[in-house]
PDB file of C-alpha atoms in Angstrom:
ATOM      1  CA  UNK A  16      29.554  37.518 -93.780  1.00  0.00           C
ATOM      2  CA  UNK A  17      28.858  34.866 -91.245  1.00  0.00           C
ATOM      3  CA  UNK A  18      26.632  36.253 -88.217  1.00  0.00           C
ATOM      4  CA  UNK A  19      27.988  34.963 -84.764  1.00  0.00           C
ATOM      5  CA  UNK A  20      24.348  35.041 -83.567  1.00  0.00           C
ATOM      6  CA  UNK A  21      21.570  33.398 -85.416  1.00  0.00           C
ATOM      7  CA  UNK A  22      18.146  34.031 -84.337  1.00  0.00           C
ATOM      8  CA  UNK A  23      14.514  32.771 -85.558  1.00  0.00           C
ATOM      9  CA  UNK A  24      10.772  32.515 -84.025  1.00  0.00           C
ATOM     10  CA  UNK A  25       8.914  29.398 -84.691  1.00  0.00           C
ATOM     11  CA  UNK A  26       5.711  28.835 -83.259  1.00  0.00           C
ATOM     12  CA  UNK A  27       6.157  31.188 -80.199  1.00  0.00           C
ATOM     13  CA  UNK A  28       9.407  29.629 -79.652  1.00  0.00           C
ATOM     14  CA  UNK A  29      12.493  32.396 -80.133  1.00  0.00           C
ATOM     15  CA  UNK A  30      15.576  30.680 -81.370  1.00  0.00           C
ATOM     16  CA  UNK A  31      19.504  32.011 -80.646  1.00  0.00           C
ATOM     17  CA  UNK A  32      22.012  29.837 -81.741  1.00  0.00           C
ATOM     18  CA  UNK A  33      25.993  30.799 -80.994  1.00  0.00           C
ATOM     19  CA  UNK A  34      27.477  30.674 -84.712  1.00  0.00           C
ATOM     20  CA  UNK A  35      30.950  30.336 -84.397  1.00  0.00           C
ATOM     21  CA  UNK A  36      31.487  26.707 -84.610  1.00  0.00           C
ATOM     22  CA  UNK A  37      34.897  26.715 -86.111  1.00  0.00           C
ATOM     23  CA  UNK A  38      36.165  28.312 -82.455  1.00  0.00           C
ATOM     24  CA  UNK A  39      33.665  26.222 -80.741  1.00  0.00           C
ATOM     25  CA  UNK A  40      31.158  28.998 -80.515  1.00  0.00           C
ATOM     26  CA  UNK A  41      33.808  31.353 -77.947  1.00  0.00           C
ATOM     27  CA  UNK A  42      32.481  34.671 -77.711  1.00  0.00           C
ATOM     28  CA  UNK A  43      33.820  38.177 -77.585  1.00  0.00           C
ATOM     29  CA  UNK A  44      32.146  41.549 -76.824  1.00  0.00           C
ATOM     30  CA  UNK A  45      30.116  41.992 -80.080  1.00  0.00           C
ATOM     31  CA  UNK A  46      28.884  38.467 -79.643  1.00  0.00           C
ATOM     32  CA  UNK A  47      27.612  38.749 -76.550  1.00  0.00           C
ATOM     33  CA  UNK A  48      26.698  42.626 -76.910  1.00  0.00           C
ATOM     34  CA  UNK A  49      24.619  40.555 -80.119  1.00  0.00           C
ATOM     35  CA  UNK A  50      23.214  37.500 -77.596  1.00  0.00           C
ATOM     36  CA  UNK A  51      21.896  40.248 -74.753  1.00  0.00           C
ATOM     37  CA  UNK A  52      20.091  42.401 -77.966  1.00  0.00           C
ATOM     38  CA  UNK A  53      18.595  39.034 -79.208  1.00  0.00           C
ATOM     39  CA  UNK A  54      17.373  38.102 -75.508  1.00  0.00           C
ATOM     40  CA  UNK A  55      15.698  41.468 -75.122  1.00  0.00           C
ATOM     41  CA  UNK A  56      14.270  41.702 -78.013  1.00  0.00           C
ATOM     42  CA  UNK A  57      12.540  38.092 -77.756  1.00  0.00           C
ATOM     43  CA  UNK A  58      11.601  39.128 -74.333  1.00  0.00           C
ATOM     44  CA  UNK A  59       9.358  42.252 -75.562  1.00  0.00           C
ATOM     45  CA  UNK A  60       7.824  39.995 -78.078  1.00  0.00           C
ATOM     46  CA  UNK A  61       4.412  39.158 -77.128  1.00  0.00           C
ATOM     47  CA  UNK A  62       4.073  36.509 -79.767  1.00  0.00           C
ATOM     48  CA  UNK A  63       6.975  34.222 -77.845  1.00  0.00           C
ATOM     49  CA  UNK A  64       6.421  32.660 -74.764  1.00  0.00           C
ATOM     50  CA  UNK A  65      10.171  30.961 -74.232  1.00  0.00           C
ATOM     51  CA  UNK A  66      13.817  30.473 -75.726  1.00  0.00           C
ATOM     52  CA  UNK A  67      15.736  28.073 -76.565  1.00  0.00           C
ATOM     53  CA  UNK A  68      19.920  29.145 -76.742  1.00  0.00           C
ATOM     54  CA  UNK A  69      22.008  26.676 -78.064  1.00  0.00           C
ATOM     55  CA  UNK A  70      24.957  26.614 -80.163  1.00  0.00           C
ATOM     56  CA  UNK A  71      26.198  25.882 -83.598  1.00  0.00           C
ATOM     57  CA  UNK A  72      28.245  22.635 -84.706  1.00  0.00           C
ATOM     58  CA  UNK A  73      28.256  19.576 -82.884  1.00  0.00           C
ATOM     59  CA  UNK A  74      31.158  19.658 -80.722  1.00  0.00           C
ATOM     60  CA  UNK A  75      30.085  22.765 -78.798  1.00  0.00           C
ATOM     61  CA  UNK A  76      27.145  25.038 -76.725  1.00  0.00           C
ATOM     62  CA  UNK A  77      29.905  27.156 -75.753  1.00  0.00           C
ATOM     63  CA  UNK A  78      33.804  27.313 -75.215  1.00  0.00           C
ATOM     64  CA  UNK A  79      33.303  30.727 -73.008  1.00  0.00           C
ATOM     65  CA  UNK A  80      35.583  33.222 -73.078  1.00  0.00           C
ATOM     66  CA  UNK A  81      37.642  33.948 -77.070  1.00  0.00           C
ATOM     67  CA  UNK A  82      40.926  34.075 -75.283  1.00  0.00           C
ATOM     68  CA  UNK A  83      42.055  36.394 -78.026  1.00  0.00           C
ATOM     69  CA  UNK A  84      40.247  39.338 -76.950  1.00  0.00           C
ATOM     70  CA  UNK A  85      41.387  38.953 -73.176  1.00  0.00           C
ATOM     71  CA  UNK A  86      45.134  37.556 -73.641  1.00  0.00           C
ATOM     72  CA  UNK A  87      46.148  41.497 -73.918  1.00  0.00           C
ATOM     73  CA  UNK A  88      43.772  42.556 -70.779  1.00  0.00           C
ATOM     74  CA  UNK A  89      45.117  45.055 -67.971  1.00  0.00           C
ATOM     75  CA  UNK A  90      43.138  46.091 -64.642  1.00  0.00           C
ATOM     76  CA  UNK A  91      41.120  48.715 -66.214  1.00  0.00           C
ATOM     77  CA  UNK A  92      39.989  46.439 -69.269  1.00  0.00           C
ATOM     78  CA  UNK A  93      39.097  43.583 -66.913  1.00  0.00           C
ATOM     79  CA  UNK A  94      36.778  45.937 -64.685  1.00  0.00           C
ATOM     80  CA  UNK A  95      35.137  47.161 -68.013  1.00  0.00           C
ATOM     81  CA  UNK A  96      34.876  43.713 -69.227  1.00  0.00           C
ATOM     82  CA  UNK A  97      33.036  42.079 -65.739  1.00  0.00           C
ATOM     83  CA  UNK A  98      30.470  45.160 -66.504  1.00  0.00           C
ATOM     84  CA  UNK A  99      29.684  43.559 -69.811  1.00  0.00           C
ATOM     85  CA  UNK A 100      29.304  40.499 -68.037  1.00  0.00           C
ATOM     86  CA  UNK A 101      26.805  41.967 -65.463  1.00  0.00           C
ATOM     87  CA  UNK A 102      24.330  43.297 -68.222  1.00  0.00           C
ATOM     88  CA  UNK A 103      24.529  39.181 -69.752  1.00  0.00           C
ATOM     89  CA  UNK A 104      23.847  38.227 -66.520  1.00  0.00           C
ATOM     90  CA  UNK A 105      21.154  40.455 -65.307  1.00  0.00           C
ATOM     91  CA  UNK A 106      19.249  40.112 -68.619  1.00  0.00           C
ATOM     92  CA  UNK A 107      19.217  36.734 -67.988  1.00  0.00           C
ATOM     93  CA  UNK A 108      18.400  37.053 -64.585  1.00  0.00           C
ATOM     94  CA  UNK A 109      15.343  39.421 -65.392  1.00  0.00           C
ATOM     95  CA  UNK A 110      13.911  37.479 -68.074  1.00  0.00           C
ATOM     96  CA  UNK A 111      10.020  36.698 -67.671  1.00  0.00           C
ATOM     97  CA  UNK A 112       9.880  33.637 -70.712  1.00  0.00           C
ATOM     98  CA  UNK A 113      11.181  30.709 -69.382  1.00  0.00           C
ATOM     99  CA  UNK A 114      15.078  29.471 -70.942  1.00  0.00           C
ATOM    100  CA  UNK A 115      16.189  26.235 -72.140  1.00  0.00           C
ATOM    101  CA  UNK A 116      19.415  25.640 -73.386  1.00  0.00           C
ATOM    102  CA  UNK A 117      20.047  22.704 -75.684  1.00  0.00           C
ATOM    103  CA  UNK A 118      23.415  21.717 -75.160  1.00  0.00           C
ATOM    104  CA  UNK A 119      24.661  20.655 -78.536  1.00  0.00           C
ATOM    105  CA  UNK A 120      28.131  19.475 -76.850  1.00  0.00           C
ATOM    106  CA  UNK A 121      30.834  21.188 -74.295  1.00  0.00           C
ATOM    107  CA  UNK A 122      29.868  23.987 -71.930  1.00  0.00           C
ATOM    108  CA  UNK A 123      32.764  25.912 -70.453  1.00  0.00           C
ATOM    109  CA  UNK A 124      33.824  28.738 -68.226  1.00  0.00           C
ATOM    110  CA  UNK A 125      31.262  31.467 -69.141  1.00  0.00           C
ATOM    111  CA  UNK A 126      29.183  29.211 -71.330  1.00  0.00           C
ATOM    112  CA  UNK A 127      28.548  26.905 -68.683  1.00  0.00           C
ATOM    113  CA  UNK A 128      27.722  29.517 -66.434  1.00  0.00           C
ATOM    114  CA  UNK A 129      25.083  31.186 -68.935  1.00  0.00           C
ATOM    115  CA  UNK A 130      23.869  27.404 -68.608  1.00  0.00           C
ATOM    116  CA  UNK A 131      23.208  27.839 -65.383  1.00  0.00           C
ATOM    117  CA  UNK A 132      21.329  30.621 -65.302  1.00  0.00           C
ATOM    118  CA  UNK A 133      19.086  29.316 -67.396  1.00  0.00           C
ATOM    119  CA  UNK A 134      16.047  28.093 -66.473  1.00  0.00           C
ATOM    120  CA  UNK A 135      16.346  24.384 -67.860  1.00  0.00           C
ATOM    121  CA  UNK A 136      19.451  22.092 -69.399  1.00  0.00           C
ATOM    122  CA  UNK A 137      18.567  19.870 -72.153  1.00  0.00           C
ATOM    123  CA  UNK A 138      21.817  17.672 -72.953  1.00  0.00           C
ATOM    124  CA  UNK A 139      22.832  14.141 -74.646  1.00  0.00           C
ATOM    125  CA  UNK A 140      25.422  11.355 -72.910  1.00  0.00           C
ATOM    126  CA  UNK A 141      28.718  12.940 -74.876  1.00  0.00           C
ATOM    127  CA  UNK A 142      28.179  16.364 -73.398  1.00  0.00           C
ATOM    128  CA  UNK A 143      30.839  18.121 -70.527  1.00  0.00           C
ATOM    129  CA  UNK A 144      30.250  20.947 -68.268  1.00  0.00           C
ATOM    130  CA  UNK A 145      32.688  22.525 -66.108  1.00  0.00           C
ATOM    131  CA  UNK A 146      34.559  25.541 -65.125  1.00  0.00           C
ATOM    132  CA  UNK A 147      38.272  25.442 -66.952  1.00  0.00           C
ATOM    133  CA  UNK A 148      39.224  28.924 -66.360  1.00  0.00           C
ATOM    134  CA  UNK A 149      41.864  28.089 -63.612  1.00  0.00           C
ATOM    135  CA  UNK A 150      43.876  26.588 -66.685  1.00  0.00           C
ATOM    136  CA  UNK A 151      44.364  29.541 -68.284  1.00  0.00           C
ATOM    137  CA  UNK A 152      44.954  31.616 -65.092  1.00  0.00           C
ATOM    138  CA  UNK A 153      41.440  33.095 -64.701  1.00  0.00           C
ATOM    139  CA  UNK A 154      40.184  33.489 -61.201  1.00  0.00           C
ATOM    140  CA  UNK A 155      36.409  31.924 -60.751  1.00  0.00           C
ATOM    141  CA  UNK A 156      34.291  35.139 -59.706  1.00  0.00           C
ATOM    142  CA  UNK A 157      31.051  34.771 -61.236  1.00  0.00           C
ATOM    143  CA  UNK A 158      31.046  30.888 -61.686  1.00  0.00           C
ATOM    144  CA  UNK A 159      31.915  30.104 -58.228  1.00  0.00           C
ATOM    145  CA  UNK A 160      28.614  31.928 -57.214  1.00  0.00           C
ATOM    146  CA  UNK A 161      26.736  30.689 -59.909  1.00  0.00           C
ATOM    147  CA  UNK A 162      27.931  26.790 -58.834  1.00  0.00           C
ATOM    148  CA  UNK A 163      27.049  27.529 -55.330  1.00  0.00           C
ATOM    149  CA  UNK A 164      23.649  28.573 -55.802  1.00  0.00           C
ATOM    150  CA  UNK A 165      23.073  25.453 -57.429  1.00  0.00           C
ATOM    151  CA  UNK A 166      25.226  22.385 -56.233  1.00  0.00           C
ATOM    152  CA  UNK A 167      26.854  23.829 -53.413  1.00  0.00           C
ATOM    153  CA  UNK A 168      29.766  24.872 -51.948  1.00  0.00           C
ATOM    154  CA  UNK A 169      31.925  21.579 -51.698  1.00  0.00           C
ATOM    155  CA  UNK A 170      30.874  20.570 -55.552  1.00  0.00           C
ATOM    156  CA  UNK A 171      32.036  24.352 -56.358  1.00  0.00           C
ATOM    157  CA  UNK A 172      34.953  23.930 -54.461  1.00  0.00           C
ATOM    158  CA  UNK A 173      35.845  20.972 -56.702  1.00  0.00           C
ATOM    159  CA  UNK A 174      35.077  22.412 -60.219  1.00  0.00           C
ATOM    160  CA  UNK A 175      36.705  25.591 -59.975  1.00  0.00           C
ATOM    161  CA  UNK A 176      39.968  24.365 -58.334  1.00  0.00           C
ATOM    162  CA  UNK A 177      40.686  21.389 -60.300  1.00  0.00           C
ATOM    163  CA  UNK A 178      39.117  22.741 -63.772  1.00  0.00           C
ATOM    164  CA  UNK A 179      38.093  19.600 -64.705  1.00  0.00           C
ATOM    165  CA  UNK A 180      35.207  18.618 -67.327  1.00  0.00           C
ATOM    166  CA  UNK A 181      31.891  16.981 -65.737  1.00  0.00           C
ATOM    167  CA  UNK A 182      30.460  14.025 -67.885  1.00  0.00           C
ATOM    168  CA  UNK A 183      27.289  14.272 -68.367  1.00  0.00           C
ATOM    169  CA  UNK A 184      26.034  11.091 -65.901  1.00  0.00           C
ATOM    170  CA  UNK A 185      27.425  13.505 -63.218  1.00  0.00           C
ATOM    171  CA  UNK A 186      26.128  16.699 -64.426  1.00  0.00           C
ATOM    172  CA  UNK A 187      22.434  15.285 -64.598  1.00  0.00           C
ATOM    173  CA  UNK A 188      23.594  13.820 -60.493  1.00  0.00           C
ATOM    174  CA  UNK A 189      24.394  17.209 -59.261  1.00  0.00           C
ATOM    175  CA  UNK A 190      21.818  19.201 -61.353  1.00  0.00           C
ATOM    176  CA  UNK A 191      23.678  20.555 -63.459  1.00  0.00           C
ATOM    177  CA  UNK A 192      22.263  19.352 -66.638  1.00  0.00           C
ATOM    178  CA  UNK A 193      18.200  18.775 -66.076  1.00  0.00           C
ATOM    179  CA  UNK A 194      17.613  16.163 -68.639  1.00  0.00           C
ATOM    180  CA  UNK A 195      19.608  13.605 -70.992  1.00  0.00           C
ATOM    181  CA  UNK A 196      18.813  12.574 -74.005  1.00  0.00           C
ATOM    182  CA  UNK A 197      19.668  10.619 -77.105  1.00  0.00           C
ATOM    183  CA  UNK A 198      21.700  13.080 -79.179  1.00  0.00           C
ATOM    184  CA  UNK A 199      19.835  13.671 -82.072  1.00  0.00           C
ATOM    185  CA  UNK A 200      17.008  14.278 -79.809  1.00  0.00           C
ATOM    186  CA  UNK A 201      18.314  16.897 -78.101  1.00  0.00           C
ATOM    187  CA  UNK A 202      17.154  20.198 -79.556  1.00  0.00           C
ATOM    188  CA  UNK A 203      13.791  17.997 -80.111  1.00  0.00           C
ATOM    189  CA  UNK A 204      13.223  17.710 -75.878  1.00  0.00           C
ATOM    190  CA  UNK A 205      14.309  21.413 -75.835  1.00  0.00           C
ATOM    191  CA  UNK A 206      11.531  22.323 -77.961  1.00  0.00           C
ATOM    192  CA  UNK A 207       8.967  20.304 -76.293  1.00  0.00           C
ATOM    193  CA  UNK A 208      10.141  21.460 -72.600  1.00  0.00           C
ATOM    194  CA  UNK A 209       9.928  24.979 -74.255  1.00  0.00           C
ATOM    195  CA  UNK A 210       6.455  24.723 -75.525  1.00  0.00           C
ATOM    196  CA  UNK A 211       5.215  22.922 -72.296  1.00  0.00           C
ATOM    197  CA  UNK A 212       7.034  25.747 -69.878  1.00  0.00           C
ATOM    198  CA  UNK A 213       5.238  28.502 -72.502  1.00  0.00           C
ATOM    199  CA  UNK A 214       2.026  26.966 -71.791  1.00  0.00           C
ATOM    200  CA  UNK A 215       2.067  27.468 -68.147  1.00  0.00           C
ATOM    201  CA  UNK A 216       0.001  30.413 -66.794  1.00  0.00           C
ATOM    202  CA  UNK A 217       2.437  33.769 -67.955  1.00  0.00           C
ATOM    203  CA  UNK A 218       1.623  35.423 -64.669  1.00  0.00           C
ATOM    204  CA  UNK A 219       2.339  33.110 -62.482  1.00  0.00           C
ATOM    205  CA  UNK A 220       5.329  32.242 -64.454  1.00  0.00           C
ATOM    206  CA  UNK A 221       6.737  36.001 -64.461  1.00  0.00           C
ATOM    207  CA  UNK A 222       5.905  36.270 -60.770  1.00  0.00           C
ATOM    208  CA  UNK A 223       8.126  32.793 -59.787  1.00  0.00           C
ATOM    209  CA  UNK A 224      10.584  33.943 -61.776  1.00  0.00           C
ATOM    210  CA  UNK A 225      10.675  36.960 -60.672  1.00  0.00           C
ATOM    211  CA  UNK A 226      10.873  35.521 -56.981  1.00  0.00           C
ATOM    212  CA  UNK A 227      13.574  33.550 -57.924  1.00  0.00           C
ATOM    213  CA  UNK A 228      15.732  36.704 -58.942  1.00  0.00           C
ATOM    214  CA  UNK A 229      14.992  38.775 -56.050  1.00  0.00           C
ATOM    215  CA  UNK A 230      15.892  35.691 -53.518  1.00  0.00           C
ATOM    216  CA  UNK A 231      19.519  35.827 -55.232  1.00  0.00           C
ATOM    217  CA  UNK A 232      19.951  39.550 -56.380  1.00  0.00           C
ATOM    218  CA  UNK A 233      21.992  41.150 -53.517  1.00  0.00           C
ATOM    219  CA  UNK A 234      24.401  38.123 -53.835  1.00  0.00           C
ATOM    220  CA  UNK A 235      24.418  38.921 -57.830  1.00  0.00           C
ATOM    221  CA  UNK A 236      25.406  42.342 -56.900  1.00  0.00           C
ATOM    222  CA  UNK A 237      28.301  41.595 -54.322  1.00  0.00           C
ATOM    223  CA  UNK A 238      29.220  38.958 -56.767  1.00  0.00           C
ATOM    224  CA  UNK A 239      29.721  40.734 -59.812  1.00  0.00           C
ATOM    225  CA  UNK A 240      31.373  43.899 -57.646  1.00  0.00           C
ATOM    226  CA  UNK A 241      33.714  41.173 -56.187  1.00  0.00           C
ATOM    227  CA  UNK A 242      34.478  39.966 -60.079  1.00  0.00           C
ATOM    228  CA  UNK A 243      35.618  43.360 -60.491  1.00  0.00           C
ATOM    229  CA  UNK A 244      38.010  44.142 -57.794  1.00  0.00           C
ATOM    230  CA  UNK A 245      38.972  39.942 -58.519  1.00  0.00           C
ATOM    231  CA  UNK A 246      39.590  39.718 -61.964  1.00  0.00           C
ATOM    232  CA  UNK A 247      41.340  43.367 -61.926  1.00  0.00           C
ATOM    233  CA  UNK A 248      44.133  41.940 -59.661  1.00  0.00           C
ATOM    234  CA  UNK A 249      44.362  38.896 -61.196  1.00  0.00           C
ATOM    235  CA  UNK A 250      44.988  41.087 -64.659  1.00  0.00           C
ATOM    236  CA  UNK A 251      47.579  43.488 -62.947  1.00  0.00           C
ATOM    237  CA  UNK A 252      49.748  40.166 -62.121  1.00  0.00           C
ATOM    238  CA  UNK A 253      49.999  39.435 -65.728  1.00  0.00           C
ATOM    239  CA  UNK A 254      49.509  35.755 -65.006  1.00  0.00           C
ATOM    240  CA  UNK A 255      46.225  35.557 -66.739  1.00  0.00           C
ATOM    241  CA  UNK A 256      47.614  37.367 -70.478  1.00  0.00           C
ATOM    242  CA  UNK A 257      51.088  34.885 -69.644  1.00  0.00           C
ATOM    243  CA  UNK A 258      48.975  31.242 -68.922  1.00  0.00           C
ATOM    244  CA  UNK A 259      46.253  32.651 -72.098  1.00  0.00           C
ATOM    245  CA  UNK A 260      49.292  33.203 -74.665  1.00  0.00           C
ATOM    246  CA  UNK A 261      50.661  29.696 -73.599  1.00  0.00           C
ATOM    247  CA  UNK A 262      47.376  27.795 -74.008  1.00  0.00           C
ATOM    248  CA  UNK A 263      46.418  29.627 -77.282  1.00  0.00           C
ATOM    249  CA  UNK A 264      50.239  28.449 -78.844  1.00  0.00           C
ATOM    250  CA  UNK A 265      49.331  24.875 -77.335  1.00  0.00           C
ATOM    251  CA  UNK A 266      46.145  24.893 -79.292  1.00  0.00           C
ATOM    252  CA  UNK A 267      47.747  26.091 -82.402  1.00  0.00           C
ATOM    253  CA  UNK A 268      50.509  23.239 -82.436  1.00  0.00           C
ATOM    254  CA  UNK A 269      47.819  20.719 -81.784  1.00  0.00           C
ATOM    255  CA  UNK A 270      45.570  22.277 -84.484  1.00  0.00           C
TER     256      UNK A 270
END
């Protein structure tokens, strides 16, 4: 049986790669239930001093959300489901070991969030970010908040209303991606911004990131409440489960 989350430790470096290639590395609950277990546990590891995430394949860090476990969603499953999303986030969010993410290829929707609240982006010339879910009739919650923290409203205003793909030129512009590389040197500059963050002073480097959580958390909070009441109307419409069942037929007649 294939593992949707691969982990490894190699020289005080913790490893979690997204393993489902052949859907672009999507994820559903167990996945991510399997990425926030993999993220603690490196965290309470004394022997590792950062993670890398990346993802599996070459096409793909992350194609968010597996459509298939959401197409069916009603009110009550999309409130349960933006609680899953706040334990991701807030792991992230409270994690004392710096976080680079290697991005392999595409980040989308959630993916490309999870990006962004890493620490770091490491990422080659072929790779897109961006924030699709309008396309499939998903209100922007979380990601709009995310964006905003980080490029600012206009830029956010952009991405989640047209749903288009950044290149990468533009992604590195707007600070979205941190640093571009050749491709086969991506996981390479991952690994050496990894072992360079490590090697800072751990307290110091638990305090500022511990700074830079509390100067966001009651945002996170109204955020992820607002994703809630958001995503449970947008549910209740059925427009989300109608535009999801559409795009998943006009993937399998391309496919």
């Amino acid at each position: 049986m294939t593992l949707p989350i691969l982990t490894e430790v190699r020289d005080e470096i913790g490893f979690i790669t997204l393993n489902k290639p052949h859907i672009l590395n999507a994820w559903d609950r167990p996945m991510r239930d399997l990425l926030v277990n993999s993220l603690e546990t490196f965290e309470a590891d004394p022997a590792i001093k950062a993670i890398i995430l990346t993802g599996a394949g070459d096409r793909a860090f992350g194609a968010g959300q597996d459509l298939n476990e959401t197409k069916t969603f009603d009110s009550k499953n999309a409130e349960d489901w933006i609680e899953e999303w706040r334990r991701l986030y807030g792991t992230i969010r409270s994690l004392t070991k710096p976080l680079v993410c290697a991005l392999n290829g595409l980040a989308a929707g959630s993916a490309f969030q999870v990006t962004l609240l890493a620490d770091l982006r490491v990422g080659h010339a072929d790779v897109k970010m961006g924030q699709p879910e309008i396309n499939s009739g998903l209100p922007t919650a979380t990601g709009s908040w995310i964006m905003r923290e980080l490029i600012g409203l206009s830029r956010t205003i952009d991405l989640t209303l047209t749903g288009r793909m950044v290149p990468a030129d533009e992604c590195l512009a707007m600070g979205l991606l941190s640093r571009i590389v050749p491709k086969e040197q991506v996981m390479d500059a991952a690994i050496a911004l990894a072992r360079e963050l490590g090697e800072k002073a751990p307290i110091a480097m638990r305090l500022n990131k511990r700074r830079f959580q509390e100067m966001t958390e009651a945002s996170f909070q109204e955020t992820m409440s607002a994703a809630s009441r958001i995503h449970s109307e947008a549910y209740g419409t059925g427009e989300p489960s109608m535009m999801m069942e559409r795009f998943l037929k006009k993937t399998e007649r391309k496919g």
